[in-house]
PDB file of C-alpha atoms in Angstrom:
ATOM      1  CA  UNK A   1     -25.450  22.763  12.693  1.00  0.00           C
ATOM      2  CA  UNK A   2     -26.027  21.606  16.086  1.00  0.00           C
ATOM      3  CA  UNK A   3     -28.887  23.881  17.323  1.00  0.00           C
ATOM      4  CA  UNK A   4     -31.157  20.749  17.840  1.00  0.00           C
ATOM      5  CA  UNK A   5     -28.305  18.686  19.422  1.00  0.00           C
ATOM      6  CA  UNK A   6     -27.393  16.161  16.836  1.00  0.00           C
ATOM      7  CA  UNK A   7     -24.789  16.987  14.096  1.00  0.00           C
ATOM      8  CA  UNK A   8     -25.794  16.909  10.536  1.00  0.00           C
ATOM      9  CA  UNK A   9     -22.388  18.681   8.943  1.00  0.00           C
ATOM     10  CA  UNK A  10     -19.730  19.665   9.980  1.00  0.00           C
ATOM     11  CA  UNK A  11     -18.345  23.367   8.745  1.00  0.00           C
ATOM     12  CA  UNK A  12     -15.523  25.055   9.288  1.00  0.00           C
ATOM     13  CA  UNK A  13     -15.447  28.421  10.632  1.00  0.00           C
ATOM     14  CA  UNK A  14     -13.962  30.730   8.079  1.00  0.00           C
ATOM     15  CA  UNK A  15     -10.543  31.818  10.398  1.00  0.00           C
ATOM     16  CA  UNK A  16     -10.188  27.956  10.206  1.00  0.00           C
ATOM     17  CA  UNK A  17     -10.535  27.015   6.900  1.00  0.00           C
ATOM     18  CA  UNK A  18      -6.985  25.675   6.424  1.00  0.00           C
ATOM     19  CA  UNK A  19      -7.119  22.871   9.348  1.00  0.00           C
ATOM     20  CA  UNK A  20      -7.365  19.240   8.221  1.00  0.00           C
ATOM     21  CA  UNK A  21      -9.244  16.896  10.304  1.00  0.00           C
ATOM     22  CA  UNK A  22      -7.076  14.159  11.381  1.00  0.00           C
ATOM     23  CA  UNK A  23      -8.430  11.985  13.452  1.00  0.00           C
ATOM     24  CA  UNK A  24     -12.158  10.994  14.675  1.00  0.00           C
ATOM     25  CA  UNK A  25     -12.955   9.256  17.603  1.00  0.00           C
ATOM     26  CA  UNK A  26     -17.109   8.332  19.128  1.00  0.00           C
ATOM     27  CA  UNK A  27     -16.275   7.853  22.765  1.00  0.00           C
ATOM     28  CA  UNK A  28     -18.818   8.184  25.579  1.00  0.00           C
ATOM     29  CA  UNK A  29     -22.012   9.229  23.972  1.00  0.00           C
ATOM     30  CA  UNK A  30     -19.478  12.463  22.210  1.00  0.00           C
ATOM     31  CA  UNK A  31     -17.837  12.552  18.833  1.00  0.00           C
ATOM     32  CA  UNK A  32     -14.214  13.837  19.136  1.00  0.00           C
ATOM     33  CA  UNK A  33     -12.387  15.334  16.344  1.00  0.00           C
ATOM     34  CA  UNK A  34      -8.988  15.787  16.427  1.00  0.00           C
ATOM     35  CA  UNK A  35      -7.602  18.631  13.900  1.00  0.00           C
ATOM     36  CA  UNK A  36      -3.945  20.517  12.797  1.00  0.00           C
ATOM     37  CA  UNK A  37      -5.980  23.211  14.877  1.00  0.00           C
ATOM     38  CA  UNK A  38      -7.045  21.390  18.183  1.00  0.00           C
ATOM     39  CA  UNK A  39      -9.760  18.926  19.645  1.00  0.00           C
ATOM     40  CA  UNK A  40     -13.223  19.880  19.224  1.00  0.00           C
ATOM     41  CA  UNK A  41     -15.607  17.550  21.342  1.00  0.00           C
ATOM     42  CA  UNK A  42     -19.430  17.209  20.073  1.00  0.00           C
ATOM     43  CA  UNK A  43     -21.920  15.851  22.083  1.00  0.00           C
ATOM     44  CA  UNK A  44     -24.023  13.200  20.509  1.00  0.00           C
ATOM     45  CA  UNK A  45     -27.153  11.595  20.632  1.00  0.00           C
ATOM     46  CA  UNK A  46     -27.890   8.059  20.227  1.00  0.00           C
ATOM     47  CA  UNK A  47     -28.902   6.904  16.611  1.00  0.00           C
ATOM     48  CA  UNK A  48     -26.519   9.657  15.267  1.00  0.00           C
ATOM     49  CA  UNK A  49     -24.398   7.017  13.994  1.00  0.00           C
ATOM     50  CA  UNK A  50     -27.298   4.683  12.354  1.00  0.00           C
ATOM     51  CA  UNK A  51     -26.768   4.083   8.757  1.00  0.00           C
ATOM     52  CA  UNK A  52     -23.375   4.736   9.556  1.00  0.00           C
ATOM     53  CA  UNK A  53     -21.062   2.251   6.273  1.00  0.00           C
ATOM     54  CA  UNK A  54     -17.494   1.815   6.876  1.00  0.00           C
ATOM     55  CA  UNK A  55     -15.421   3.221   4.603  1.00  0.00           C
ATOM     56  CA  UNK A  56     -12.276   0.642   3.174  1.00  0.00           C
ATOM     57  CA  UNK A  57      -8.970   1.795   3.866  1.00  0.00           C
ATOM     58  CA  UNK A  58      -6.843   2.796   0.853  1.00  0.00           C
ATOM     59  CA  UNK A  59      -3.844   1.725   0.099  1.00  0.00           C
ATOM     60  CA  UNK A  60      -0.873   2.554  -1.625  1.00  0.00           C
ATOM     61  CA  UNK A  61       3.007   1.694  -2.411  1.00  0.00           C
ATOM     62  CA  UNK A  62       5.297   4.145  -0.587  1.00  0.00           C
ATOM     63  CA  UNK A  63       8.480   2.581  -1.293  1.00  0.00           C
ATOM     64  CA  UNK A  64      10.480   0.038  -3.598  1.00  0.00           C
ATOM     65  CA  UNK A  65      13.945  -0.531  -2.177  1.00  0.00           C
ATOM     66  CA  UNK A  66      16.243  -2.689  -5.555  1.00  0.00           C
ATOM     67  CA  UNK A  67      19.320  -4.525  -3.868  1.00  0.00           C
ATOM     68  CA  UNK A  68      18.352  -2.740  -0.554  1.00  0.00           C
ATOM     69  CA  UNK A  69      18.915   0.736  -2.159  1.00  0.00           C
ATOM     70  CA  UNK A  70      15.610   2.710  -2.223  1.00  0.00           C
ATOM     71  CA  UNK A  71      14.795   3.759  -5.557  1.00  0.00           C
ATOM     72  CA  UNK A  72      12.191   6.143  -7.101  1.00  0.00           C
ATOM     73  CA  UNK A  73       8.341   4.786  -7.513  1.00  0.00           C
ATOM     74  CA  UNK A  74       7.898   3.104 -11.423  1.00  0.00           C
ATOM     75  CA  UNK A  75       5.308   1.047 -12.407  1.00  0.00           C
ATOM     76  CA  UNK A  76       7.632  -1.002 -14.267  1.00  0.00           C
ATOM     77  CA  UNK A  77      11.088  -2.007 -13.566  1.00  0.00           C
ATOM     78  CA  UNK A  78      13.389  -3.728 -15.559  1.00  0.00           C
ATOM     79  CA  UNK A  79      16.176  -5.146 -13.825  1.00  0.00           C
ATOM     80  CA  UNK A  80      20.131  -7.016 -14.289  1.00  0.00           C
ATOM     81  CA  UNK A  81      19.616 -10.176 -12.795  1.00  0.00           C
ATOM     82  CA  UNK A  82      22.374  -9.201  -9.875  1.00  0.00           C
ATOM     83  CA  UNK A  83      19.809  -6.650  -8.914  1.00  0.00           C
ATOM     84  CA  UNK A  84      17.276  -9.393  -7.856  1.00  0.00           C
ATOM     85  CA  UNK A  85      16.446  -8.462  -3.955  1.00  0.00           C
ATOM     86  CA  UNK A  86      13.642  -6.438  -3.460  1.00  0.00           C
ATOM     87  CA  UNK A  87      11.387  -4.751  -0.537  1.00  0.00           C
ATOM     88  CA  UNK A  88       8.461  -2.899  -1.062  1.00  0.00           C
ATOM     89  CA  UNK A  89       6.922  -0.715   1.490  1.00  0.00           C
ATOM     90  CA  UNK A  90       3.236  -0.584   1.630  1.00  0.00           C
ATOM     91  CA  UNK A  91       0.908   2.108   3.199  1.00  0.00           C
ATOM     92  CA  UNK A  92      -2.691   1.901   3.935  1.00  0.00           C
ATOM     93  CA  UNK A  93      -4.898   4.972   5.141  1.00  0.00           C
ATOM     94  CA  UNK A  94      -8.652   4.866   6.691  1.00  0.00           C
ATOM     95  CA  UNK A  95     -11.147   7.697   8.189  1.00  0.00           C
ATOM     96  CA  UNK A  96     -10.794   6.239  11.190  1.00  0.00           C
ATOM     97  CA  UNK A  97      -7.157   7.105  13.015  1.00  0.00           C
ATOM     98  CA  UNK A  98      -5.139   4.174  14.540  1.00  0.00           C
ATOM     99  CA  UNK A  99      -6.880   1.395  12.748  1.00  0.00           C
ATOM    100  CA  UNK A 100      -5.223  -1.908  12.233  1.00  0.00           C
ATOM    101  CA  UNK A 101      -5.189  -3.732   9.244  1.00  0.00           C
ATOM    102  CA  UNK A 102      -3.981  -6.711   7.666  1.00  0.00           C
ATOM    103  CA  UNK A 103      -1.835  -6.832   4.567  1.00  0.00           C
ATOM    104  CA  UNK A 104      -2.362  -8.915   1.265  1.00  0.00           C
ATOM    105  CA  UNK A 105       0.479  -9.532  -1.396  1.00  0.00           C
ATOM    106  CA  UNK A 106       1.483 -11.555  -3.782  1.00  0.00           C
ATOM    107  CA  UNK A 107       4.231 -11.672  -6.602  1.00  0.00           C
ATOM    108  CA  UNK A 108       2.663 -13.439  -9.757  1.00  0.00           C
ATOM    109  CA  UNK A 109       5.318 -15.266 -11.335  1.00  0.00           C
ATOM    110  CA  UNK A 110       6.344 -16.623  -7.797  1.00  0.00           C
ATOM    111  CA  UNK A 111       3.233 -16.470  -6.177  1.00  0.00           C
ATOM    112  CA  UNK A 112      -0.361 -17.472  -6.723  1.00  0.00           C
ATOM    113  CA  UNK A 113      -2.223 -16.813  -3.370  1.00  0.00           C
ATOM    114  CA  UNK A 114      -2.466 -14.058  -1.189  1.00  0.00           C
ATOM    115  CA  UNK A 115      -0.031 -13.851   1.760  1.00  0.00           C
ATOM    116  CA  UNK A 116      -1.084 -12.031   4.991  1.00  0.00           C
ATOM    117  CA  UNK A 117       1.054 -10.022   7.235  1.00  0.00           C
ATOM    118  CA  UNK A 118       0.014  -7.372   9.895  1.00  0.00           C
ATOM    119  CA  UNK A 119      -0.115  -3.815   9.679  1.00  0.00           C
ATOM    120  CA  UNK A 120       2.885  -3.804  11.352  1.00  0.00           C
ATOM    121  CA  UNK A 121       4.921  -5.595   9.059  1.00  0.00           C
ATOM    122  CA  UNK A 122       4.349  -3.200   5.946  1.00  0.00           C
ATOM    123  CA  UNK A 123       7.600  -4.080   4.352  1.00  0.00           C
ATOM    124  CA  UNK A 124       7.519  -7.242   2.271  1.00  0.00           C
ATOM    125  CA  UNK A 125      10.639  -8.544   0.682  1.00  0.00           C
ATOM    126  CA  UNK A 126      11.217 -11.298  -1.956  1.00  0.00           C
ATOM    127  CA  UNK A 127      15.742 -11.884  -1.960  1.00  0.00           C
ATOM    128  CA  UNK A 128      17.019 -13.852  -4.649  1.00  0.00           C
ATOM    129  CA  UNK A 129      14.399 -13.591  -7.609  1.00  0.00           C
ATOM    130  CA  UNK A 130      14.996 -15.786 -10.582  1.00  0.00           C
ATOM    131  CA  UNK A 131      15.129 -14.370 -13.990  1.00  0.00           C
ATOM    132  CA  UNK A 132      11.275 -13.395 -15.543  1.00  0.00           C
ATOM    133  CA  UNK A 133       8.836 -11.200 -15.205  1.00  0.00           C
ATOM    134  CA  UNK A 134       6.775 -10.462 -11.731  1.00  0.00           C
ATOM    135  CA  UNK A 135       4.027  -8.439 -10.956  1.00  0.00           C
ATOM    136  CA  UNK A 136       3.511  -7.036  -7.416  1.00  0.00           C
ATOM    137  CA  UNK A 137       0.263  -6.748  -6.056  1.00  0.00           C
ATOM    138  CA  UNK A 138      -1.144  -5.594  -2.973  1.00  0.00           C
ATOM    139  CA  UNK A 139      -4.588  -4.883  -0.914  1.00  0.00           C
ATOM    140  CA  UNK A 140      -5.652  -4.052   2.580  1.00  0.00           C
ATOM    141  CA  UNK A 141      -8.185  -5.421   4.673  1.00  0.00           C
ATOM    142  CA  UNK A 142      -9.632  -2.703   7.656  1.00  0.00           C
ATOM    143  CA  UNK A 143     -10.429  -4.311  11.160  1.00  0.00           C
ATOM    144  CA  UNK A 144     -14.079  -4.569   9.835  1.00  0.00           C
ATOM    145  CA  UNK A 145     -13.115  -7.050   6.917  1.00  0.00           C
ATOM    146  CA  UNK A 146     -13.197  -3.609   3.902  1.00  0.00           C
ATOM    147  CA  UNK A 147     -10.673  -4.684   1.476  1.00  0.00           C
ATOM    148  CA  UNK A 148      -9.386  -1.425  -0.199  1.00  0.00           C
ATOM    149  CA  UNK A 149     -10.950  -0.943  -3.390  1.00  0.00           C
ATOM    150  CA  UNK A 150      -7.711  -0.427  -5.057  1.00  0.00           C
ATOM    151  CA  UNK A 151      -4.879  -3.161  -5.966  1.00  0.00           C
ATOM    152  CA  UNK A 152      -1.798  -0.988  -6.634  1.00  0.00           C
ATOM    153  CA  UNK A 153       0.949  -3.369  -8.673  1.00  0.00           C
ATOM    154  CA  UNK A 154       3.998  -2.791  -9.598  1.00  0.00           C
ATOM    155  CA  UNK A 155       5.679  -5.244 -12.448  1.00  0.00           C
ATOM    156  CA  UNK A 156       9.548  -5.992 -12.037  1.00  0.00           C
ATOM    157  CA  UNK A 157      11.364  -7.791 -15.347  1.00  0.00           C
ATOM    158  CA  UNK A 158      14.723  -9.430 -14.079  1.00  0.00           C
ATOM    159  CA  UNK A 159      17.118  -9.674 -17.133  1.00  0.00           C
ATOM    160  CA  UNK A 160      18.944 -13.348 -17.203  1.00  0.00           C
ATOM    161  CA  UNK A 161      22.920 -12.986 -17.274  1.00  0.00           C
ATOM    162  CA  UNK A 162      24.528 -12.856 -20.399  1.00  0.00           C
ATOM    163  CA  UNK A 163      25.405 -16.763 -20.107  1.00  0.00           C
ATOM    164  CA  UNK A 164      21.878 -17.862 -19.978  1.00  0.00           C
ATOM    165  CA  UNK A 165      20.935 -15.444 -22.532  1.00  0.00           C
ATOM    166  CA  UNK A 166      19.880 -17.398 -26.049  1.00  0.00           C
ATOM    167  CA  UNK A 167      22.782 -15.133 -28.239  1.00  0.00           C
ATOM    168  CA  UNK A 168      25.013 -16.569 -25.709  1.00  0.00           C
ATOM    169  CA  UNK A 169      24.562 -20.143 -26.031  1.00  0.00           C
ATOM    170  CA  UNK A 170      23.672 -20.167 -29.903  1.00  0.00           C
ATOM    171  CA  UNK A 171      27.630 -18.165 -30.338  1.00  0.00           C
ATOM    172  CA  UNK A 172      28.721 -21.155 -27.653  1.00  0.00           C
ATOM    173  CA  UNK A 173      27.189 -23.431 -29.658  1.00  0.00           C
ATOM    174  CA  UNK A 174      28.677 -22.390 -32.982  1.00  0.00           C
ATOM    175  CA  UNK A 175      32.058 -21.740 -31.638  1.00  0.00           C
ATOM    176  CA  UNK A 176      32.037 -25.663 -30.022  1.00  0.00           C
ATOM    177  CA  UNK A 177      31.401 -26.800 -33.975  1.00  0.00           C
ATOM    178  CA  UNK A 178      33.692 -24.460 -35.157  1.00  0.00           C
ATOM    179  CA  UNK A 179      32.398 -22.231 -37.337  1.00  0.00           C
TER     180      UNK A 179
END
C-alpha cells in the first residue's frame, strides 16, 4: 500500500500473480524491483529501510562430476579407487541479485580447515584421492559476513584396489607359506 508514500507490502495485482520477483535493487532514494513481468520503480522515503537484517545466502551443491564425468546428486558415494578425481560444483543464492560471496570447503579425511575461494571459482576439485572415507562440506559467506545457515555435505567412500585389500594379502600371505 503506498497511499502514504512509504511501502509496507508489496502485493501483486491479480493479472500478475504468476511473476517472480527476481531481483531488488535501493538506488537513489527508490526501491527497484526487477520481475519475469518488468521493472516496477517505488519511490522511497528515508528510514524505510531501518531495521532492515540481512538475510544469509543459501547454498547448495549443484553438481558432482566422478573422474570428470558428471554424475547424478547422492549423498553418499561409494567409489573404485580408479574413480578417485572429483569436482563439485557449488551454488549459493541471496535476496539481493548480483551479490558476491566467498566460498568455504573442506574434505574431512584430507582436510581440517576451511579453504576460501571466490564466488567465481564455484567448482572445487580434489584429483588423486587416497583410499577412505571423505566427507564434503561446504558454506557461503554474503558480502556482509552471513554465513548460510546450511552446510550441505556430501560423503565419498573410495574402495582400495584389490591388492591392498586385507583378503588379498592374507591369500598372498598363505600362498607364500604354502598352504
Amino acid at each position: 500500500d503506498m497511499r502514504d508514500g512509504s511501502l509496507s507490502r508489496l502485493q501483486y495485482q491479480k493479472e500478475r500473480a504468476n511473476s517472480d520477483i527476481t531481483a531488488l535493487k535501493y538506488f537513489q532514494n527508490d526501491l527497484w524491483v526487477g520481475s519475469t513481468d518488468g521493472l516496477y520503480v517505488l519511490p522511497m522515503r528515508e528510514g524505510d529501510f531501518d531495521g532492515f537484517d540481512p538475510i544469509p545466502p543459501k547454498l547448495k551443491i549443484k553438481q558432482v562430476s566422478i573422474a570428470r564425468r558428471d554424475t547424478a546428486l547422492h549423498p553418499r558415494y561409494r567409489l573404485p579407487f580408479d574413480q578417485n578425481d572429483l569436482s563439485v560444483q557449488l551454488q549459493a543464492f541471496a535476496f539481493r541479485s548480483g551479490e558476491n560471496y566467498t566460498y568455504e570447503h573442506r574434505m574431512l579425511g584430507l582436510d581440517t580447515v576451511w579453504k576460501t575461494s571466490s564466488s567465481s571459482a564455484n567448482v572445487i576439485n580434489y584429483y588423486d584421492l587416497k583410499a577412505g572415507n571423505y566427507t564434503f562440506q561446504a558454506r557461503a559467506k554474503s558480502s556482509e559476513g552471513l554465513y548460510s545457515t546450511d552446510t550441505p555435505e556430501i560423503t565419498f567412500e573410495i574402495i582400495p584396489p584389490y591388492w591392498e585389500q586385507t583378503w588379498f594379502k592374507l591369500a598372498r600371505l598363505l600362498s607364500v607359506i604354502g598352504l
